[in-house]
CSV table of N, CA and C in Angstrom, one decimal:
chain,number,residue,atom,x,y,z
A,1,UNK,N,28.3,-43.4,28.8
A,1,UNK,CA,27.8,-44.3,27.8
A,1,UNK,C,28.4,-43.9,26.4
A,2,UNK,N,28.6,-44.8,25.3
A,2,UNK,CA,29.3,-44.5,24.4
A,2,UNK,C,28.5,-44.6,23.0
A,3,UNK,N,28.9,-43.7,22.2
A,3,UNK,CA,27.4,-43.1,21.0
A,3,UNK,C,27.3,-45.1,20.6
A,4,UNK,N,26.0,-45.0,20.4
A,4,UNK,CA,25.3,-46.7,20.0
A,4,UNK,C,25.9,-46.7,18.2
A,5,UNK,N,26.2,-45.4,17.5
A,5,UNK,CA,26.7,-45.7,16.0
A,5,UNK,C,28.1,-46.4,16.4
A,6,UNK,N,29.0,-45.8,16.9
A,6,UNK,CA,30.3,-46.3,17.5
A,6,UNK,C,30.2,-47.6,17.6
A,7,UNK,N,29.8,-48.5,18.9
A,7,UNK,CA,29.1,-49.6,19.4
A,7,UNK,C,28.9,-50.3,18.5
A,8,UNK,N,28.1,-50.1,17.8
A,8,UNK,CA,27.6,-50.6,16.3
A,8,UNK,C,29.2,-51.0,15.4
A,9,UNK,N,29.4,-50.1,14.8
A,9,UNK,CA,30.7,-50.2,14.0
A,9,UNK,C,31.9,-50.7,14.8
A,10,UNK,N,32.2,-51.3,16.7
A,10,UNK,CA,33.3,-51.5,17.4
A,10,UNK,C,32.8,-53.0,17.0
A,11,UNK,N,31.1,-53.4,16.7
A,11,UNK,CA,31.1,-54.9,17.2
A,11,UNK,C,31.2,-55.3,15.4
A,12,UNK,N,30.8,-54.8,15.2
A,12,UNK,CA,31.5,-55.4,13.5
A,12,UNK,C,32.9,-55.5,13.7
A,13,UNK,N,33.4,-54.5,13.3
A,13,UNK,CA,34.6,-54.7,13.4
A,13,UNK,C,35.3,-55.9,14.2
A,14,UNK,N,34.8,-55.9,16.1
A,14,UNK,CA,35.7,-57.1,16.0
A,14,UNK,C,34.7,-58.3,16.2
A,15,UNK,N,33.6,-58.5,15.3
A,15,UNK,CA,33.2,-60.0,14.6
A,15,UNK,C,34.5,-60.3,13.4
A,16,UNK,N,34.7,-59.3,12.6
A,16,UNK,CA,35.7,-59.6,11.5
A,16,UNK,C,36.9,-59.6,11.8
A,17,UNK,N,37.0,-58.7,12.8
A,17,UNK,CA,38.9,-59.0,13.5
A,17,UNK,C,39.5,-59.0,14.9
A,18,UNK,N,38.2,-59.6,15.3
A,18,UNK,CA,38.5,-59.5,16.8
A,18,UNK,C,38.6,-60.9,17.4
A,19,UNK,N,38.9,-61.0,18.5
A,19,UNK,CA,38.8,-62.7,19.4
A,19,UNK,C,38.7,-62.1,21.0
A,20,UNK,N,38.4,-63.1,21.1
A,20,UNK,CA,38.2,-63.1,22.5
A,20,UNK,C,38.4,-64.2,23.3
A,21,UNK,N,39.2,-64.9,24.2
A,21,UNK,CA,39.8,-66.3,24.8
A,21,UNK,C,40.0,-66.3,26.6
A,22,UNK,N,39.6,-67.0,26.9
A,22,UNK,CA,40.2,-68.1,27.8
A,22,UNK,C,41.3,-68.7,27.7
A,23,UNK,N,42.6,-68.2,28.4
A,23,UNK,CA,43.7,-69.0,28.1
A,23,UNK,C,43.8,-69.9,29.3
A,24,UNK,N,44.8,-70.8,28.5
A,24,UNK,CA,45.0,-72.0,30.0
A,24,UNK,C,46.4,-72.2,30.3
A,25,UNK,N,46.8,-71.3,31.1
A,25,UNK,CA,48.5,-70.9,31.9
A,25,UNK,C,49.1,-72.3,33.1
A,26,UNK,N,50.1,-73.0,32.8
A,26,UNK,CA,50.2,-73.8,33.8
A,26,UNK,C,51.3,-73.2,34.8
A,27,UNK,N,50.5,-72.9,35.8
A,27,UNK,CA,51.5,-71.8,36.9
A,27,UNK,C,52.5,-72.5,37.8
A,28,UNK,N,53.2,-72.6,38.9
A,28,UNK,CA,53.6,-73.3,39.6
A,28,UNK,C,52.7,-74.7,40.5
A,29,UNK,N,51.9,-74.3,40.4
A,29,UNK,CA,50.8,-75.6,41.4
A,29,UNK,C,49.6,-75.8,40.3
A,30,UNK,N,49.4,-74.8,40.2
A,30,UNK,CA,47.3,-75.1,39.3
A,30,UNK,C,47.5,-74.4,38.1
A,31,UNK,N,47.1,-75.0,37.1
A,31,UNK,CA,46.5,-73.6,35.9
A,31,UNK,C,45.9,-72.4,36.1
A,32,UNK,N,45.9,-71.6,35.3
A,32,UNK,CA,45.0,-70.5,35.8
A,32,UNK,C,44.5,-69.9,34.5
A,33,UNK,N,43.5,-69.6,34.6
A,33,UNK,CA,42.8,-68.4,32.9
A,33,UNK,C,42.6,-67.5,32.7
A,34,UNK,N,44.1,-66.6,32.4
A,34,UNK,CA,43.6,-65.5,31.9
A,34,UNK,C,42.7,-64.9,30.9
A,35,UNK,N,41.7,-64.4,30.9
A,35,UNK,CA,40.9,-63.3,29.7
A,35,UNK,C,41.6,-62.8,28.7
A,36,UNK,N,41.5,-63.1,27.5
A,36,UNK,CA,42.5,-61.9,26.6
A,36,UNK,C,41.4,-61.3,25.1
A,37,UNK,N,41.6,-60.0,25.5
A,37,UNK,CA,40.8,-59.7,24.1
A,37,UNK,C,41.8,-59.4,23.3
A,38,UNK,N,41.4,-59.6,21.4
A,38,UNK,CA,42.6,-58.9,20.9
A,38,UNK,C,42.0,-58.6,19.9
A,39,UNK,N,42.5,-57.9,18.9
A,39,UNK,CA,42.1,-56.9,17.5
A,39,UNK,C,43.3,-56.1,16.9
A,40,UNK,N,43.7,-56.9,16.0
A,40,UNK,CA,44.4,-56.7,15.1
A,40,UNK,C,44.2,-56.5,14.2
A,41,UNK,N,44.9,-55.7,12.8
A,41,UNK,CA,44.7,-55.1,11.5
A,41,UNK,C,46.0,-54.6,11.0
A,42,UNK,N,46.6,-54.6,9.8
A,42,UNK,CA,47.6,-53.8,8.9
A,42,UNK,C,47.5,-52.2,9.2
A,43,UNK,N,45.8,-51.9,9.2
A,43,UNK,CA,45.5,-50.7,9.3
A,43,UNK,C,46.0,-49.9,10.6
A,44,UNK,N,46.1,-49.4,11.5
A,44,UNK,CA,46.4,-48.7,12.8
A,44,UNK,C,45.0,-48.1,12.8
A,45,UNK,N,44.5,-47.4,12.2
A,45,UNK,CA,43.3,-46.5,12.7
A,45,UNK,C,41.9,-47.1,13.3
A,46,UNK,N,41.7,-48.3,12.8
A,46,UNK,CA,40.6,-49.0,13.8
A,46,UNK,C,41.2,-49.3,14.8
A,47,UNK,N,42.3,-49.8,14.8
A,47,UNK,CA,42.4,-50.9,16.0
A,47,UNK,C,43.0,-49.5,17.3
A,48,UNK,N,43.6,-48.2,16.9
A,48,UNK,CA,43.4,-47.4,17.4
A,48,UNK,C,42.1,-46.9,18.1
A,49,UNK,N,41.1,-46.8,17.3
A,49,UNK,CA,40.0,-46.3,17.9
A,49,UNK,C,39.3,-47.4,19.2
A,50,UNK,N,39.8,-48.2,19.0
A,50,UNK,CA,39.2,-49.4,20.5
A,50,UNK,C,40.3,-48.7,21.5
A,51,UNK,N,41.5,-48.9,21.0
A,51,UNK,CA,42.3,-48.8,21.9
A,51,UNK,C,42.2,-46.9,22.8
A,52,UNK,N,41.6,-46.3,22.4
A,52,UNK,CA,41.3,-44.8,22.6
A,52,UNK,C,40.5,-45.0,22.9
A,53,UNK,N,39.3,-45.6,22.8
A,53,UNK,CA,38.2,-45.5,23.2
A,53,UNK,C,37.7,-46.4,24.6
A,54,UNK,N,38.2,-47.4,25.0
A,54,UNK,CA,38.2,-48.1,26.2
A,54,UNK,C,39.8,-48.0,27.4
A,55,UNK,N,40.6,-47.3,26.5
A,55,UNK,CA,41.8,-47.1,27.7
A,55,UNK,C,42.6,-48.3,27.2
A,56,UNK,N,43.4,-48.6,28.6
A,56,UNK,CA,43.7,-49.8,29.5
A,56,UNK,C,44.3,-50.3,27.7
A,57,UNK,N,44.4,-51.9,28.0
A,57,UNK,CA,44.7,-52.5,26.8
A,57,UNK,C,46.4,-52.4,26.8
A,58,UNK,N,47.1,-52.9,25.9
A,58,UNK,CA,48.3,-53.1,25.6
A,58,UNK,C,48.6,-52.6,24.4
A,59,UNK,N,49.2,-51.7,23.9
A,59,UNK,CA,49.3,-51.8,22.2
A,59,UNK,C,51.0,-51.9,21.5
A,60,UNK,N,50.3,-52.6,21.0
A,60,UNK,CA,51.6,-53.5,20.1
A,60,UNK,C,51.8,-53.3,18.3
A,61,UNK,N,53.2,-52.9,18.0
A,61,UNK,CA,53.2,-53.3,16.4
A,61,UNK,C,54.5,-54.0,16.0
A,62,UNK,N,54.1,-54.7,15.3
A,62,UNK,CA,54.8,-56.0,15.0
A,62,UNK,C,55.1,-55.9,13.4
A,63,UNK,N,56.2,-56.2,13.0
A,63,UNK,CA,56.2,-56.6,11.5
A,63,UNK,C,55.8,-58.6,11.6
A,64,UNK,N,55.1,-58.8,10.3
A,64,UNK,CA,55.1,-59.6,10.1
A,64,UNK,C,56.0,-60.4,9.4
A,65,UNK,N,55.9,-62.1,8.9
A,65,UNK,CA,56.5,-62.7,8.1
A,65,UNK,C,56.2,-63.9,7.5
A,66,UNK,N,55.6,-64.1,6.2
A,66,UNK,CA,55.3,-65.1,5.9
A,66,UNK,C,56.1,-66.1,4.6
A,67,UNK,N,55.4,-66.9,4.8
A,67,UNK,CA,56.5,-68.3,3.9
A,67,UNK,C,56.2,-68.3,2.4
A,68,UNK,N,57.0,-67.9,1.5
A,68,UNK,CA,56.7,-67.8,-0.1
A,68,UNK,C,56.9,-69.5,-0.2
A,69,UNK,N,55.9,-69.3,-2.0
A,69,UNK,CA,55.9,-70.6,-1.7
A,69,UNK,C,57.4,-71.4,-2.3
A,70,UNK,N,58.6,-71.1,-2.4
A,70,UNK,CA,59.3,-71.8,-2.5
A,70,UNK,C,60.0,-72.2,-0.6
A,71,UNK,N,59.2,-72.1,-0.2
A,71,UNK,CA,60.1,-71.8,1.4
A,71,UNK,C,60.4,-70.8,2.4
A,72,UNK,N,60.7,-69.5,1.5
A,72,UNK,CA,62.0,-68.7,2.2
A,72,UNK,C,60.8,-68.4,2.9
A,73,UNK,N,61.7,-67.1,4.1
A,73,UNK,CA,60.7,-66.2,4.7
A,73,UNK,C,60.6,-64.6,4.6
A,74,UNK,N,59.5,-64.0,4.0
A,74,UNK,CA,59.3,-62.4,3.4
A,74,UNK,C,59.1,-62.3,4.6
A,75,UNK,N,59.4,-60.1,4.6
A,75,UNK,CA,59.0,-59.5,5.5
A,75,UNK,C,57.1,-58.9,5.1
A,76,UNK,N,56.5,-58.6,5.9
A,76,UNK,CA,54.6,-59.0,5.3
A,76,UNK,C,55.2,-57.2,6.2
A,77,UNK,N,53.6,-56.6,5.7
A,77,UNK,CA,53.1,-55.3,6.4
A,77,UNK,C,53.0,-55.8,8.2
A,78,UNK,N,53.4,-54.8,9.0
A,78,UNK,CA,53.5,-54.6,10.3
A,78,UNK,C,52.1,-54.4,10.5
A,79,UNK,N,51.8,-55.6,11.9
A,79,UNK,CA,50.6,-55.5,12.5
A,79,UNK,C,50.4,-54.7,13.4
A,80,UNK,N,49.2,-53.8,13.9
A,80,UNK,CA,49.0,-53.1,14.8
A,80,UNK,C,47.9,-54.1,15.8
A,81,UNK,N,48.2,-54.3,17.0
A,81,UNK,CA,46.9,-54.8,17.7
A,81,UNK,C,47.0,-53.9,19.4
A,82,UNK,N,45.9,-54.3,19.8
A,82,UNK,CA,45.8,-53.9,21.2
A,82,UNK,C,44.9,-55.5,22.1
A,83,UNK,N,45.6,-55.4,22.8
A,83,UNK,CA,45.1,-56.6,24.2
A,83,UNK,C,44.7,-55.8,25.3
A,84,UNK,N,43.3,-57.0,25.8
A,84,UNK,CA,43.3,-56.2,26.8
A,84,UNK,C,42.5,-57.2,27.5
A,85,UNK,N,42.9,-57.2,28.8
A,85,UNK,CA,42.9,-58.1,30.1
A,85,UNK,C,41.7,-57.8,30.9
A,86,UNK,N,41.3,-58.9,31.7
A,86,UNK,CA,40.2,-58.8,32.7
A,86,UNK,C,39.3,-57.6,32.4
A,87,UNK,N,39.7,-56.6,33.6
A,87,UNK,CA,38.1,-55.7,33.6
A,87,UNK,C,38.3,-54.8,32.3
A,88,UNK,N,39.2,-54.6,31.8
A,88,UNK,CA,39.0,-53.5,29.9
A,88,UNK,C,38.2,-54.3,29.5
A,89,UNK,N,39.0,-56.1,29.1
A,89,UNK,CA,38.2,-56.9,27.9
A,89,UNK,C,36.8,-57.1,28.6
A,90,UNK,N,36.4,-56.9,30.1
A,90,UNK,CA,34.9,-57.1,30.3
A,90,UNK,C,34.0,-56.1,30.1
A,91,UNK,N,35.1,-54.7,30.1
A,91,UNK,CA,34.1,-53.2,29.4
A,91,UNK,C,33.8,-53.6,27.7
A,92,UNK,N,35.0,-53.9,27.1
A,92,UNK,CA,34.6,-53.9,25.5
A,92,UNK,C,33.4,-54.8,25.5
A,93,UNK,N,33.7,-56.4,26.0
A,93,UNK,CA,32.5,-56.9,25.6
A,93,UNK,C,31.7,-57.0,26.1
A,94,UNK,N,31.3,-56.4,27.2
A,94,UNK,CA,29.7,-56.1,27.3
A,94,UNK,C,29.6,-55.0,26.6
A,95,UNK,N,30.0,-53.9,26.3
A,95,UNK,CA,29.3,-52.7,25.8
A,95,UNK,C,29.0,-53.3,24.1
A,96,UNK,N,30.1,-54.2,23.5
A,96,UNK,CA,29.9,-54.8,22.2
A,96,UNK,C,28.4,-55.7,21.7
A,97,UNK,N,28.3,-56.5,23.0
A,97,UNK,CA,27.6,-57.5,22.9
A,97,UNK,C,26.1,-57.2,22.4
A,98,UNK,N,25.2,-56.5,22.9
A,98,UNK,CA,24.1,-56.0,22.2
A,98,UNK,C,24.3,-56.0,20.4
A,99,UNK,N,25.2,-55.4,20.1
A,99,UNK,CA,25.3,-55.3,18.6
A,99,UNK,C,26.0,-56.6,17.7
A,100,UNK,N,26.3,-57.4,18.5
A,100,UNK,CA,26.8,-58.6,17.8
A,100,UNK,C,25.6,-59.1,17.2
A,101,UNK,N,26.2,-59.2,15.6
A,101,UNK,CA,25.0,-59.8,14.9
A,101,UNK,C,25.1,-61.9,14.5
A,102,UNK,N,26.8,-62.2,14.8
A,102,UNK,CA,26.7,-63.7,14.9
A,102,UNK,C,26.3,-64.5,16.4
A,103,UNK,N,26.1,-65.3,15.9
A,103,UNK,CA,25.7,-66.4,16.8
A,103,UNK,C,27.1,-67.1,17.6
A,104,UNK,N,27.8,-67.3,16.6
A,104,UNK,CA,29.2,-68.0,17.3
A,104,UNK,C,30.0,-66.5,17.7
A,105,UNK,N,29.8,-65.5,17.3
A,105,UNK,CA,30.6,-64.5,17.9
A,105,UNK,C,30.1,-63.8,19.6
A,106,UNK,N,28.7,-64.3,19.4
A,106,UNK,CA,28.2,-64.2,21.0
A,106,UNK,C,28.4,-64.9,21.8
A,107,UNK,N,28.4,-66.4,21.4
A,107,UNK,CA,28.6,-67.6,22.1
A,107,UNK,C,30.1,-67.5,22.7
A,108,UNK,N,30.7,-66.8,21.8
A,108,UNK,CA,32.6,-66.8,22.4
A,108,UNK,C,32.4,-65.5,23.1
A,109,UNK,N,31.6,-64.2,23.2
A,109,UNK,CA,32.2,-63.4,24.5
A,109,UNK,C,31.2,-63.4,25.3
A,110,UNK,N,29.9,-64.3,25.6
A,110,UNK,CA,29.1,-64.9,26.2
A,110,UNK,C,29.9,-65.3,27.6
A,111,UNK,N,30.8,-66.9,26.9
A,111,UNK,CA,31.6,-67.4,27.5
A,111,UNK,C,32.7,-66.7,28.4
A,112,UNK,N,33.6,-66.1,27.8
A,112,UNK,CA,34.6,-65.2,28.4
A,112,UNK,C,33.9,-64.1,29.4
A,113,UNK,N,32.7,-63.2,28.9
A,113,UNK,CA,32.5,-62.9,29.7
A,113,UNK,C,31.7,-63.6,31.2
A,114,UNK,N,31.3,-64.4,31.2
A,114,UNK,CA,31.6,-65.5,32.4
A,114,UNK,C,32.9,-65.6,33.6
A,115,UNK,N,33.5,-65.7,32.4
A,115,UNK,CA,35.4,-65.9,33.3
A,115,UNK,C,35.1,-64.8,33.7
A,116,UNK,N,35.3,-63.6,32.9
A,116,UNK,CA,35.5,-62.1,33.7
A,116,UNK,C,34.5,-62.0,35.3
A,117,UNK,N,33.2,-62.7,35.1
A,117,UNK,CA,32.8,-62.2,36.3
A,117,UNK,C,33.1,-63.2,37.6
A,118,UNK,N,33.1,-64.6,37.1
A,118,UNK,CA,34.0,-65.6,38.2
A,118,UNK,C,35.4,-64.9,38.7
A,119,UNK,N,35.7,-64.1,37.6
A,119,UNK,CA,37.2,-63.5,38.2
A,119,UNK,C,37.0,-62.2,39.1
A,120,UNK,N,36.2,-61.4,38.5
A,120,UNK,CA,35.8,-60.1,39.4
A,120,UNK,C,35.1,-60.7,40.9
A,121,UNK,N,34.1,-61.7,40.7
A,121,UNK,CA,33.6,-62.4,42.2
A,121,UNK,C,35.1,-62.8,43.1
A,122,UNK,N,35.7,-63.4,42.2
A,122,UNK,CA,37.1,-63.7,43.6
A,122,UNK,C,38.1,-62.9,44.1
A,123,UNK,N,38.0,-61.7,43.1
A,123,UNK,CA,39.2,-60.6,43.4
A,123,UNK,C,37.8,-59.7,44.6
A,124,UNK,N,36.7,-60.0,44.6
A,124,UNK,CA,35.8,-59.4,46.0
A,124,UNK,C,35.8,-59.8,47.3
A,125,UNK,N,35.8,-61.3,46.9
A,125,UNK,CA,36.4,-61.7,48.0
A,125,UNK,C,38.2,-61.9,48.5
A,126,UNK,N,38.7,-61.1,48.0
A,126,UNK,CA,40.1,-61.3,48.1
A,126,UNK,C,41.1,-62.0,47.5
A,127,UNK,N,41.3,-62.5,46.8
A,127,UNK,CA,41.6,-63.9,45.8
A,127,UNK,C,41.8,-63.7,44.5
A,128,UNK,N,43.2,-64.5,44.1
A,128,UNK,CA,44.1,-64.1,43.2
A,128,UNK,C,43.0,-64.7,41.7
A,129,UNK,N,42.6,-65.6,41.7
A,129,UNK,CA,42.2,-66.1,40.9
A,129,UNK,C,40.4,-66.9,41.5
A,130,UNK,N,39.7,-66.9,40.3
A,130,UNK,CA,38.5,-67.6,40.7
A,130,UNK,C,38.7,-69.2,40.5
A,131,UNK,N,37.8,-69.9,40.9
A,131,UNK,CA,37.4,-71.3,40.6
A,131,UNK,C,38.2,-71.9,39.6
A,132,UNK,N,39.1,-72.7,39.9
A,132,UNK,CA,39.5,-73.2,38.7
A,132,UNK,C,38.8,-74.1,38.0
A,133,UNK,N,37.7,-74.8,38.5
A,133,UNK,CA,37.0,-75.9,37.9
A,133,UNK,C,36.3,-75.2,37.1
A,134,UNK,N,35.6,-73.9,37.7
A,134,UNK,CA,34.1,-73.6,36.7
A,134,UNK,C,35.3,-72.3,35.5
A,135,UNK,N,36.6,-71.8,35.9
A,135,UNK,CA,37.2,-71.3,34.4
A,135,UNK,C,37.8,-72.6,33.9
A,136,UNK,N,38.3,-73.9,33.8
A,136,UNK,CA,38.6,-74.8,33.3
A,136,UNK,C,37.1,-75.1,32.2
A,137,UNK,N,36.1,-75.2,33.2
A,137,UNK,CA,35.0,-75.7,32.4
A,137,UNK,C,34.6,-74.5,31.2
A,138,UNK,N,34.9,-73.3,31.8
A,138,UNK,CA,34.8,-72.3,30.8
A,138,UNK,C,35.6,-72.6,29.5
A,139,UNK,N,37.0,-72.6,30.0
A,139,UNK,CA,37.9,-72.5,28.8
A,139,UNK,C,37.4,-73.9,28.0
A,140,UNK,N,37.1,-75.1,28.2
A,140,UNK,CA,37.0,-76.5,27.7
A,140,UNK,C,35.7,-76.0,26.3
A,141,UNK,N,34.7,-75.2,27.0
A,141,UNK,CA,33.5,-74.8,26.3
A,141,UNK,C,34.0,-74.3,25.4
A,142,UNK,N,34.8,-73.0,25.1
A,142,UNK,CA,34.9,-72.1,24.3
A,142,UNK,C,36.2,-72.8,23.3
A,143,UNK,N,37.2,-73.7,24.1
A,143,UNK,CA,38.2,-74.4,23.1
A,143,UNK,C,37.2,-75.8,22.2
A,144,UNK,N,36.0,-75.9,22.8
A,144,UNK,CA,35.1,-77.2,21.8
A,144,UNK,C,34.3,-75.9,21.1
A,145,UNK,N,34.7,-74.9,21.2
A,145,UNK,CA,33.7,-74.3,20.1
A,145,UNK,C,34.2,-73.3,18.9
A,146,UNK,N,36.0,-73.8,19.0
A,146,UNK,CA,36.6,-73.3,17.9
A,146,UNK,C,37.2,-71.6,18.8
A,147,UNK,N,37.1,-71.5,19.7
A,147,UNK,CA,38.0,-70.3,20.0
A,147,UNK,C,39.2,-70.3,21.3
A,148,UNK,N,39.1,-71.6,22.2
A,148,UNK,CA,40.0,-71.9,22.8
A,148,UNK,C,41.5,-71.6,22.4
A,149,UNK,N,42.5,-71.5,23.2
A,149,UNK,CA,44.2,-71.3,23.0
A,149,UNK,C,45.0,-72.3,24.1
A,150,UNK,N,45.6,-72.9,23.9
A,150,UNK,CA,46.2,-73.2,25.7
A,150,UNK,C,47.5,-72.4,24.9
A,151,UNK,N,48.6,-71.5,26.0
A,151,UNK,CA,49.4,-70.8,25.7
A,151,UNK,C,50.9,-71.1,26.5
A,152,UNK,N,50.4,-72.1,27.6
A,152,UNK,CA,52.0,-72.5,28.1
A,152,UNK,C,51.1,-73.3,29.1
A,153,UNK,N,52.3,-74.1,29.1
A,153,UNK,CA,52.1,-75.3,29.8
A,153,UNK,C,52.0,-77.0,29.4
């Protein structure tokens, strides 16, 4: 179990810089939805401490670049983030969820965590992927509520 101050300060944190999604992949025959948590910052030390503290995850740093306003394109401070897929992003957000203090920020890993467990129920039964109807209906929910992505397809 992980100290509840921690917990506390992981779910702030990603209310202010975190997401959580349902993506919608168009595969060879069917879509499919992968889970994706993510938490990004300029900083490295928060987004380190998720990433040290739950494992698993992906970690990435990236320079950025944005558009001045005559046009051109600047180089911006390098982003630090970490992703993290199915059963990690279903440890962060349940262990996060108790301390979420928004309403729309519960309602989006509410949802996702959903997919995670339709997806853990079909990888029990053997199976690459769960329901596509009831993660479609997932993803549709959470894209009408302002956190949806479709990402290819």
């Amino acid at each position: 179990m992980r100290d509840p101050q921690f917990l506390s300060w992981a779910a702030g944190y990603f209310e202010a810089e975190g997401h959580a999604s349902i993506q919608k992949v168009k595969g060879s025959k069917n879509y499919h939805y992968p889970v994706v948590v993510h938490i990004s910052n300029s900083d490295p030390e928060p987004v380190r401490l998720f990433y040290n503290n739950w494992g698993g995850g992906k970690w990435l740093e990236s320079p950025t670049e944005y558009r001045t306003s005559n046009g051109e394109f600047k180089g911006g401070k390098t982003q630090f983030r970490v992703l993290y897929h199915w059963d990690t992003a279903g440890k962060v957000l349940s262990d996060i969820l108790p301390y979420v203090k928004t309403e729309r920020k519960r309602q989006q890993i509410t949802l996702v965590l959903e997919a995670v467990r339709v997806q853990e129920e079909a990888a029990s039964r053997g199976k690459a992927w769960g329901s596509s109807n009831t993660l479609s209906t997932l993803y549709d929910e959470l894209r009408d509520s302002g956190y949806g992505r479709k990402t290819k397809g």
